[in-house]
Short mmCIF file of C-alpha atoms in Angstrom, two decimals:
data_model
loop_
_atom_site.label_atom_id
_atom_site.label_comp_id
_atom_site.label_asym_id
_atom_site.label_seq_id
_atom_site.Cartn_x
_atom_site.Cartn_y
_atom_site.Cartn_z
CA MET A 1 -29.71 -10.06 -7.15
CA THR A 2 -31.08 -8.62 -10.78
CA LYS A 3 -29.28 -8.56 -13.60
CA ASP A 4 -29.14 -4.85 -13.93
CA GLN A 5 -27.46 -5.09 -10.24
CA LYS A 6 -24.48 -7.45 -10.99
CA ASN A 7 -24.11 -4.95 -13.44
CA GLU A 8 -23.83 -2.14 -12.14
CA VAL A 9 -21.42 -4.67 -9.50
CA ILE A 10 -19.47 -4.56 -12.29
CA GLU A 11 -19.27 -1.18 -13.34
CA LEU A 12 -18.16 0.06 -10.21
CA LEU A 13 -15.86 -2.95 -9.66
CA LYS A 14 -14.14 -1.40 -12.91
CA GLY A 15 -14.00 2.14 -12.12
CA LYS A 16 -11.47 0.90 -8.61
CA PHE A 17 -9.87 -1.62 -10.07
CA SER A 18 -8.89 1.19 -13.71
CA GLN A 19 -8.05 3.83 -10.55
CA TYR A 20 -5.46 2.25 -8.47
CA ASN A 21 -2.33 0.65 -9.27
CA ASN A 22 -2.55 -1.05 -5.55
CA PHE A 23 -5.25 -3.36 -4.42
CA TYR A 24 -5.46 -6.46 -1.10
CA ILE A 25 -8.10 -9.23 -1.45
CA ALA A 26 -9.06 -10.32 2.12
CA ASP A 27 -10.90 -12.61 3.41
CA THR A 28 -13.73 -11.85 6.31
CA GLU A 29 -15.82 -14.43 6.77
CA SER A 30 -15.73 -14.87 10.31
CA LEU A 31 -15.87 -11.05 11.91
CA SER A 32 -18.93 -9.91 13.10
CA VAL A 33 -20.26 -7.57 11.43
CA GLU A 34 -18.74 -4.75 14.58
CA GLN A 35 -15.76 -5.93 13.95
CA VAL A 36 -16.06 -5.22 9.41
CA GLY A 37 -17.54 -1.35 11.07
CA LYS A 38 -14.36 -0.76 12.49
CA LEU A 39 -12.90 -2.00 9.94
CA ARG A 40 -14.09 -0.34 7.48
CA ARG A 41 -13.80 2.67 9.98
CA GLU A 42 -10.24 2.42 10.18
CA CYS A 43 -9.77 2.19 6.75
CA PHE A 44 -11.84 4.90 5.85
CA SER A 45 -9.32 7.29 7.86
CA LYS A 46 -6.32 6.07 6.19
CA GLN A 47 -7.47 6.86 2.72
CA VAL A 48 -7.97 2.99 2.10
CA GLU A 49 -11.36 1.86 0.99
CA MET A 50 -13.07 -1.07 1.06
CA LYS A 51 -15.48 -2.56 -1.00
CA VAL A 52 -17.26 -6.24 -1.00
CA ALA A 53 -18.62 -7.95 -3.94
CA LYS A 54 -19.35 -11.42 -5.07
CA ASN A 55 -16.23 -12.86 -6.29
CA THR A 56 -17.73 -13.81 -9.48
CA LEU A 57 -18.53 -10.33 -9.84
CA ILE A 58 -14.90 -9.24 -9.43
CA LYS A 59 -13.11 -12.09 -11.39
CA LYS A 60 -15.99 -10.09 -14.32
CA ALA A 61 -14.91 -6.60 -13.86
CA LEU A 62 -11.25 -8.15 -13.82
CA GLU A 63 -11.52 -10.16 -16.95
CA SER A 64 -12.79 -6.81 -18.58
CA LEU A 65 -10.16 -4.47 -18.48
CA ASP A 66 -7.83 -6.89 -18.69
CA ALA A 67 -7.71 -11.14 -17.68
CA GLU A 68 -4.35 -12.05 -18.21
CA LYS A 69 -3.07 -8.95 -16.46
CA TYR A 70 -5.25 -9.74 -13.35
CA SER A 71 -4.66 -13.73 -13.16
CA GLY A 72 -2.84 -14.19 -10.43
CA VAL A 73 -5.48 -13.52 -7.95
CA TYR A 74 -8.38 -15.60 -9.51
CA GLU A 75 -6.96 -18.23 -7.05
CA ALA A 76 -8.00 -15.51 -4.47
CA LEU A 77 -11.25 -15.30 -5.32
CA ASN A 78 -13.59 -17.70 -2.92
CA LYS A 79 -15.81 -17.34 0.06
CA VAL A 80 -16.09 -13.95 1.89
CA THR A 81 -13.69 -11.49 -0.17
CA ALA A 82 -13.52 -8.02 1.02
CA LEU A 83 -10.98 -5.50 -1.51
CA MET A 84 -8.94 -2.88 -0.15
CA PHE A 85 -7.67 -0.31 -2.99
CA SER A 86 -5.52 2.20 -1.93
CA GLU A 87 -3.06 4.49 -3.73
CA ASN A 88 -0.76 3.95 -0.76
CA PRO A 89 0.76 0.74 -1.28
CA LYS A 90 1.07 -1.21 1.99
CA GLU A 91 -1.64 1.55 3.69
CA PRO A 92 -4.31 -2.01 3.68
CA ALA A 93 -1.39 -4.07 4.87
CA LEU A 94 -0.61 -2.53 8.15
CA ILE A 95 -4.36 -1.78 8.88
CA ILE A 96 -4.90 -5.79 8.93
CA SER A 97 -1.68 -6.22 11.10
CA SER A 98 -2.91 -3.39 13.22
CA PHE A 99 -6.74 -4.78 13.50
CA ARG A 100 -5.48 -7.84 14.39
CA LYS A 101 -2.74 -6.77 17.40
CA ALA A 102 -5.96 -4.69 18.75
CA ASN A 103 -8.48 -7.89 18.92
CA ASN A 104 -5.96 -10.34 19.54
CA GLY A 105 -6.53 -12.68 16.03
CA GLU A 106 -5.69 -14.35 12.21
CA LYS A 107 -8.66 -12.49 11.42
CA PRO A 108 -8.99 -10.63 8.37
CA VAL A 109 -7.05 -13.27 6.23
CA LEU A 110 -5.02 -12.12 3.40
CA LYS A 111 -5.63 -13.86 0.06
CA ALA A 112 -3.88 -11.65 -1.79
CA ALA A 113 -2.88 -8.34 -3.19
CA PHE A 114 -2.29 -6.75 -6.48
CA ILE A 115 1.17 -3.77 -6.40
CA ASN A 116 1.85 -2.27 -9.07
CA GLY A 117 1.26 -4.89 -11.41
CA ASP A 118 3.13 -7.50 -8.96
CA VAL A 119 0.88 -11.10 -7.10
CA TYR A 120 1.17 -11.20 -4.14
CA THR A 121 0.01 -14.66 -2.49
CA GLY A 122 -1.36 -16.16 1.06
CA ASP A 123 -1.37 -14.82 4.16
CA ASN A 124 2.44 -14.71 4.71
CA GLN A 125 3.11 -12.10 2.13
CA LEU A 126 1.87 -9.93 5.08
CA LYS A 127 4.94 -8.68 6.66
CA ALA A 128 7.02 -7.48 3.30
CA LEU A 129 3.64 -6.31 2.63
CA THR A 130 4.30 -4.30 5.41
CA GLN A 131 7.42 -2.98 4.60
CA ILE A 132 7.23 -1.46 1.29
CA LYS A 133 8.83 1.82 0.49
CA THR A 134 5.79 4.00 -1.21
CA LYS A 135 7.70 5.50 -3.99
CA ASN A 136 8.14 9.33 -1.62
CA GLU A 137 10.13 7.14 0.44
CA LEU A 138 12.25 5.96 -1.59
CA ILE A 139 12.94 9.25 -2.95
CA GLY A 140 13.40 10.38 -0.42
CA GLU A 141 16.23 7.49 0.69
CA VAL A 142 17.78 8.62 -2.39
CA ILE A 143 17.57 12.41 -2.42
CA GLY A 144 19.46 11.73 0.77
CA LEU A 145 22.14 9.20 -0.57
CA LEU A 146 23.01 11.56 -3.04
CA GLN A 147 22.95 14.73 -0.54
CA SER A 148 25.65 12.77 2.14
CA PRO A 149 28.01 13.59 -0.13
CA ALA A 150 27.52 16.53 -1.37
CA LYS A 151 26.92 17.96 2.65
CA ARG A 152 30.34 16.65 3.49
CA VAL A 153 32.80 17.81 0.20
CA LEU A 154 30.94 21.53 1.58
CA ALA A 155 31.45 20.53 5.48
CA ALA A 156 35.34 19.66 4.66
CA LEU A 157 35.75 22.68 2.30
CA LEU A 158 34.15 25.02 5.06
CA HIS A 159 36.90 23.37 7.86
CA HIS A 160 39.41 24.06 5.44
CA HIS A 161 38.31 27.27 5.07
CA GLU A 162 38.12 28.22 8.25
CA GLN A 163 41.64 26.62 9.66
CA LYS A 164 42.94 28.52 6.96
CA ALA A 165 40.94 32.12 7.79
CA GLY A 166 42.23 31.06 11.65
CA GLY A 167 46.06 30.52 10.55
CA ALA A 168 45.99 34.22 8.49
CA GLU A 169 45.21 35.48 11.45
CA ALA A 170 47.67 33.63 13.53
CA THR A 171 50.50 34.81 11.48
CA PRO A 172 50.35 38.25 11.74
CA ALA A 173 49.64 38.14 15.24
CA ALA A 174 52.73 36.66 15.57
CA ALA A 175 54.75 38.40 13.64
CA GLU A 176 54.28 41.53 15.81
#
């Protein structure tokens, strides 16, 4: 790989790291070419970009953007590294989990995840990452919580109004 090609890869990676707030670093070393192809197709179908690059180039791209911000992921840059970029913070974790189940294996291994400025290191974090709530899920929950008391108040008012209306009609009928 020439120096120009390396610089091209670094610039491409810098663009991806700038574009996405979430990325996963996975080890795909022992996967067959066919399995890597399946993983790529799964990522593509879920709007997750998967890139494979040399660890030194990944590190140079991260360092040139913000060395301190990304310092927690440098230790994960070893062996074969696949990067998964996504707008949704939990989608790559779901892809890795479902891929493992479908292939009855332990690969790919999660080495690290960078999610909205927080670094999660180690494969033991995968289960927790699959349960992260997305921004839209959190907004939905908050709206649901806010709507719940209002719905109860409206239901109580309607019930009270119906009782009054029912009681007002019953009284004149009894007077006749």
